[in-house]
Coordinates of C-alpha atoms and ligand atoms in Angstrom, one line a residue:
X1 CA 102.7 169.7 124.2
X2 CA 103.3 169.6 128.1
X3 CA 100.1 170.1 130.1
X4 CA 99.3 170.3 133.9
X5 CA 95.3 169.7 134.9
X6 CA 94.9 171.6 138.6
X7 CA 91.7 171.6 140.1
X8 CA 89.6 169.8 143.3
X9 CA 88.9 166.1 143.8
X10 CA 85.8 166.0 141.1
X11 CA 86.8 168.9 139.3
X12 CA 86.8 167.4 136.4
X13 CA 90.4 166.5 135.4
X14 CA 90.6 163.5 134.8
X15 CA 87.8 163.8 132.2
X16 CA 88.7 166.6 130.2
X17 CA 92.6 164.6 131.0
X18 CA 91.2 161.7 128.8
X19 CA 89.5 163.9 126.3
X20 CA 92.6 166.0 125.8
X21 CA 95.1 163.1 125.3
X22 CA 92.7 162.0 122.5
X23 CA 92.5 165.0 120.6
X24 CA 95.9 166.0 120.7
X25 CA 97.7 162.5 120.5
X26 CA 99.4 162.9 123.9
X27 CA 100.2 160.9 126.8
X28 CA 97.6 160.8 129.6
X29 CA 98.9 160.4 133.2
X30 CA 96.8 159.6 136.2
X31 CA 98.7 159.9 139.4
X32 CA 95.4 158.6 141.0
X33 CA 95.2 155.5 138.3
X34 CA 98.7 154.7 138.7
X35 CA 98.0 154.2 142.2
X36 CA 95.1 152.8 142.3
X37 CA 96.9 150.0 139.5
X38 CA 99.5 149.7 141.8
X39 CA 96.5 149.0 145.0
X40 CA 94.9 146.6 142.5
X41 CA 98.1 144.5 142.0
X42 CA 99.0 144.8 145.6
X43 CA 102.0 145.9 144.5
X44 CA 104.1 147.4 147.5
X45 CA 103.7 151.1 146.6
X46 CA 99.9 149.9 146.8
X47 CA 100.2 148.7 149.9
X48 CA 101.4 152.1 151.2
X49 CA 99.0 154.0 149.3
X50 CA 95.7 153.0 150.0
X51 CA 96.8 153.4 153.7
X52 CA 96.7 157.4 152.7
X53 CA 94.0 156.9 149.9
X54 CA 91.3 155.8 151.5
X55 CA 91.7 158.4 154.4
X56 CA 91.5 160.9 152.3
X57 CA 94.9 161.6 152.7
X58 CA 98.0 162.7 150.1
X59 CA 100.4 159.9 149.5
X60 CA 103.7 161.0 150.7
X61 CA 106.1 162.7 148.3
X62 CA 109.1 159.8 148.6
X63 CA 105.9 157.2 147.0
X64 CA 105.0 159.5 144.2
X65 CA 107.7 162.1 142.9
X66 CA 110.3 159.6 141.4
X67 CA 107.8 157.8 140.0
X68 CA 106.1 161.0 138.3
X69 CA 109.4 162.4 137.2
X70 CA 110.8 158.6 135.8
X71 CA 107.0 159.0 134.1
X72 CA 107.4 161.7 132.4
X73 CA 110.3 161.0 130.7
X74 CA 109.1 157.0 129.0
X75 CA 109.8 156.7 125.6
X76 CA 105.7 157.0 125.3
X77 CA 105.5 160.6 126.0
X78 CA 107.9 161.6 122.8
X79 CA 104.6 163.9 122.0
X80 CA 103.6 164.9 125.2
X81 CA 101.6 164.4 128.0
X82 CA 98.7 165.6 129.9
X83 CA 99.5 165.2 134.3
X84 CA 96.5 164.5 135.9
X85 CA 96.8 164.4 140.0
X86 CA 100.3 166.4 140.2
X87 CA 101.5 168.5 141.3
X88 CA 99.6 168.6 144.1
X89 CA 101.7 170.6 146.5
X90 CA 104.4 173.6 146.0
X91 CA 106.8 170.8 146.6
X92 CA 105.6 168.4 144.2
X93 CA 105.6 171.1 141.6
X94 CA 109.0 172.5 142.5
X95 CA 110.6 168.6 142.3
X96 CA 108.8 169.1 138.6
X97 CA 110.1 172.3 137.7
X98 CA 113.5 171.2 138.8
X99 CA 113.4 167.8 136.6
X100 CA 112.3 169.4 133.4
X101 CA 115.0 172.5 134.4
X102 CA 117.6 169.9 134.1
X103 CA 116.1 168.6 130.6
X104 CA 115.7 172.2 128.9
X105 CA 112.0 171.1 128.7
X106 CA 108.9 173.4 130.0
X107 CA 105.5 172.9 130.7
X108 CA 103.2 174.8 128.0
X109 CA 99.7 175.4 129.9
X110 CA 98.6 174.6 133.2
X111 CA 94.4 174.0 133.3
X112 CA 93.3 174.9 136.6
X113 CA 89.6 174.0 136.6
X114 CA 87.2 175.5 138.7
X115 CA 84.6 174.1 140.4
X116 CA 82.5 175.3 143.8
X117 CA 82.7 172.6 146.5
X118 CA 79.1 172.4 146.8
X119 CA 78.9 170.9 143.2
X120 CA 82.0 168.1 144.1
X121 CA 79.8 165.9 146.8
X122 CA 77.2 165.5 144.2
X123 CA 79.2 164.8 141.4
X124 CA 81.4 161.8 143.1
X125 CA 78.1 160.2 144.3
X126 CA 77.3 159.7 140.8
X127 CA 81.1 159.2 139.1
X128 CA 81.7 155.7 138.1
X129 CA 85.5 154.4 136.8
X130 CA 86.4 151.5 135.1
X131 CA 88.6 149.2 136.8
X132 CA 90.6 148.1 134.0
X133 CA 91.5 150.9 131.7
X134 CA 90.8 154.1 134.5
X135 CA 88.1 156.0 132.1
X136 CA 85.5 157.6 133.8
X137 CA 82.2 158.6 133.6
X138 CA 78.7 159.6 135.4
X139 CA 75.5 158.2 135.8
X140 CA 73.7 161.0 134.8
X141 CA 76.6 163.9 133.0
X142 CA 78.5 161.0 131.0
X143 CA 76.7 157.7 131.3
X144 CA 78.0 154.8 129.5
X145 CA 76.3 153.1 126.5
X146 CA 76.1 150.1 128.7
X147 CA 75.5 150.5 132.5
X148 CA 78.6 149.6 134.5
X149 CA 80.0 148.7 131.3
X150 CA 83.2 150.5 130.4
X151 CA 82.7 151.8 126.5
X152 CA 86.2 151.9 125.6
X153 CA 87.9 148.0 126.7
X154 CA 84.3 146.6 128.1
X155 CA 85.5 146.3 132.1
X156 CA 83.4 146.6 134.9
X157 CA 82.6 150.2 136.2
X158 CA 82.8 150.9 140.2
X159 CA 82.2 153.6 142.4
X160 CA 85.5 154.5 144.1
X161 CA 86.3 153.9 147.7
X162 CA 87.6 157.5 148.0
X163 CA 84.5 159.0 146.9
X164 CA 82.1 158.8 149.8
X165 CA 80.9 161.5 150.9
X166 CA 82.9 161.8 154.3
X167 CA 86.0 161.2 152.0
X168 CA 85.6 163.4 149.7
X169 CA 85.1 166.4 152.1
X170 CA 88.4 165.5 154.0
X171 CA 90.6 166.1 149.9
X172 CA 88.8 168.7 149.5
X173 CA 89.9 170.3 152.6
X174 CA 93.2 169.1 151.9
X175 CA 93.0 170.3 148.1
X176 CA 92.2 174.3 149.8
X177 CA 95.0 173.7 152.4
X178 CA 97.5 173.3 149.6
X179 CA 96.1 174.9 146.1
X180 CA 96.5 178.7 147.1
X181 CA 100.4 178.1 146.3
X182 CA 100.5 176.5 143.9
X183 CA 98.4 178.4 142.0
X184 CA 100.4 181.2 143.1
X185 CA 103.1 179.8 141.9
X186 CA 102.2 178.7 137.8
X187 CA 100.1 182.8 138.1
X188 CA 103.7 183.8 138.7
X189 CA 105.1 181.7 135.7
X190 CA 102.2 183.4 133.8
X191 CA 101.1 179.8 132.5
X192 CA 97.9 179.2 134.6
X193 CA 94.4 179.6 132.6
X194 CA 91.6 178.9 134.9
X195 CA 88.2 177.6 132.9
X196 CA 85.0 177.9 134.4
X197 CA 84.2 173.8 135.3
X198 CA 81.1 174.1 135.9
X199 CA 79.9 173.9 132.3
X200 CA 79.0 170.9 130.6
X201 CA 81.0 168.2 130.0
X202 CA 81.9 169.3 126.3
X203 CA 81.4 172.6 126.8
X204 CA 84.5 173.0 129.5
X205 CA 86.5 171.0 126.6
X206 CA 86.0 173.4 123.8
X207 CA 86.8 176.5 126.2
X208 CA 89.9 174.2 127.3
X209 CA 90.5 173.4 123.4
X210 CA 90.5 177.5 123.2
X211 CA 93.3 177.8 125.3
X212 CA 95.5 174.8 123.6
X213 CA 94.8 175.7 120.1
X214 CA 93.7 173.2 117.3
Ligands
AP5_301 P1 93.0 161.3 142.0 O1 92.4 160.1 141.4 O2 93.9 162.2 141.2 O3 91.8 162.1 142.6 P2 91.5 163.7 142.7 O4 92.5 164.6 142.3 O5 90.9 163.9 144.0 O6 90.6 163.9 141.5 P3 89.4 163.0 141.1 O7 90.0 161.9 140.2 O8 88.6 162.7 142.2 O9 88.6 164.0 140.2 P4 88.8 164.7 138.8 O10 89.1 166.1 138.9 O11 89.7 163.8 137.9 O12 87.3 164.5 138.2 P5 86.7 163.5 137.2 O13 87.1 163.9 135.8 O14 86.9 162.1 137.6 O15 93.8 160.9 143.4 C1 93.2 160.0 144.3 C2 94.1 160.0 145.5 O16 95.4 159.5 145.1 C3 94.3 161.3 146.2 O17 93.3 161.6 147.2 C4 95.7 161.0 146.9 O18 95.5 160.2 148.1 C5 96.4 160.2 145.9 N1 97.2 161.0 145.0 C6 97.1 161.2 143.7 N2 98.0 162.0 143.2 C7 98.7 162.4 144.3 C8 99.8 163.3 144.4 N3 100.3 164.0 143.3 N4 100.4 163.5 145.6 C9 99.9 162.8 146.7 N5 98.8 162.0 146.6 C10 98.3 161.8 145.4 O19 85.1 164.0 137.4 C11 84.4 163.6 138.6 C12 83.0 163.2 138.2 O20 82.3 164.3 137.7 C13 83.0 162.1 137.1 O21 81.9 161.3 137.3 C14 82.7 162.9 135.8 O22 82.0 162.2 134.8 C15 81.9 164.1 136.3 N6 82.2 165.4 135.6 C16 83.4 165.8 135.1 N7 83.2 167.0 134.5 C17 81.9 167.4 134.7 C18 81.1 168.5 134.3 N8 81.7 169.5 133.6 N9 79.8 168.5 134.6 C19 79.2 167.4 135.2 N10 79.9 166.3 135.6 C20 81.2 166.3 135.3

């Protein structure tokens, strides 16, 4: 199974992302905790990126399409995969189209979750991530069983640099600027579902679950 998770910074992606990849035995990929690995490690890429990240700003296409595409075809995704963070632009998801054209694969469902911007500020405030394995959680929607204690490997929990509040309004302008077409574009290949994100936690997972079948 081959999904695509669309939706604003905060939406919720990367959560239901996690929860998906679980269920279904499927690969979950971040673009967001790749790069932020990569900043960790001071890698070069990671270098580059934080320049963009912590502006606000999308990392350019030559950083991140190769790597997404070269991704998405490891030996690890022989089940699948749940993309988390791209495509972000028609571009991005025309690279992707063209990639899995070449392949015979398709993409089975594209998520696009739904969220008003007045709930996002509010939301990243509180949104905590660990710094070794990328889960995330809340301090009050999804709290770990241990504060700032990461349940699954036991790593330290942080707030992210991109999520003040400043920050966050400049992807979410960014997010509007680019999501109209490329929502356009998945209505048009009749695979986009849109679920209503502002539901609870596991509520927004079962109605997603509803769409993906058991
Ligand atoms: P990335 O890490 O992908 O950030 P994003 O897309 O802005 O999305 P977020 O991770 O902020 O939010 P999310 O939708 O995953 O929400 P989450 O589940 O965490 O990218 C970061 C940066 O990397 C970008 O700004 C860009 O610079 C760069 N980048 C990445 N991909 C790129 C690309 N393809 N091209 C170019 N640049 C790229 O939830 C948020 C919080 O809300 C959490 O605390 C969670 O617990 C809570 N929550 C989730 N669901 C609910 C709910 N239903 N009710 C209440 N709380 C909830």
């Amino acid at each position: 199974m081959k999904i695509l998770m669309l939706g604003s910074p905060g939406a919720g992606k990367g959560t239901q992302a996690q929860w998906i990849a679980k269920k279904y035995g499927i690969a979950h990929i971040s673009t967001g905790d790749i790069l932020r690995v990569n900043i960790k490690n001071e890698t070069e890429l990671g270098k580059k990126a934080k320049i963009y990240m912590d502006q606000g700003l999308l990392v350019p296409d030559d950083l991140i399409c190769d790597l997404v595409i070269n991704r998405i075809f490891h030996l690890d995704v022989v089940n699948g995969y749940v993309l988390d963070g791209f495509p972000r632009t028609l571009s991005q998801a025309e690279v992707l189209t063209a990639a899995l054209d070449q392949s015979d694969v398709k993409v089975d469902h594209v998520i696009y979750i739904e969220v008003p911007d007045a709930k996002i500020v509010n939301r990243m405030s509180g949104r905590r991530v660990c710094l070794v394995c990328g889960a995330t959680y809340h301090v009050k929607y999804n709290p770990p069983k241990v504060e700032d204690k990461c349940d699954i490997c036991g790593g330290v929990l942080i707030l992210r640099d991109d999520d003040k509040p400043e920050t966050v309004r400049k992807r979410l302008d960014i997010y509007h600027a680019q999501m109209h077409t490329l929502i356009d574009y998945y209505n048009a290949a009749s695979i986009l579902v849109k679920v209503d994100g502002t539901k609870d936690i596991d509520k927004v997972f079962q109605d997603i679950v509803k769409i993906l079948g058991v």
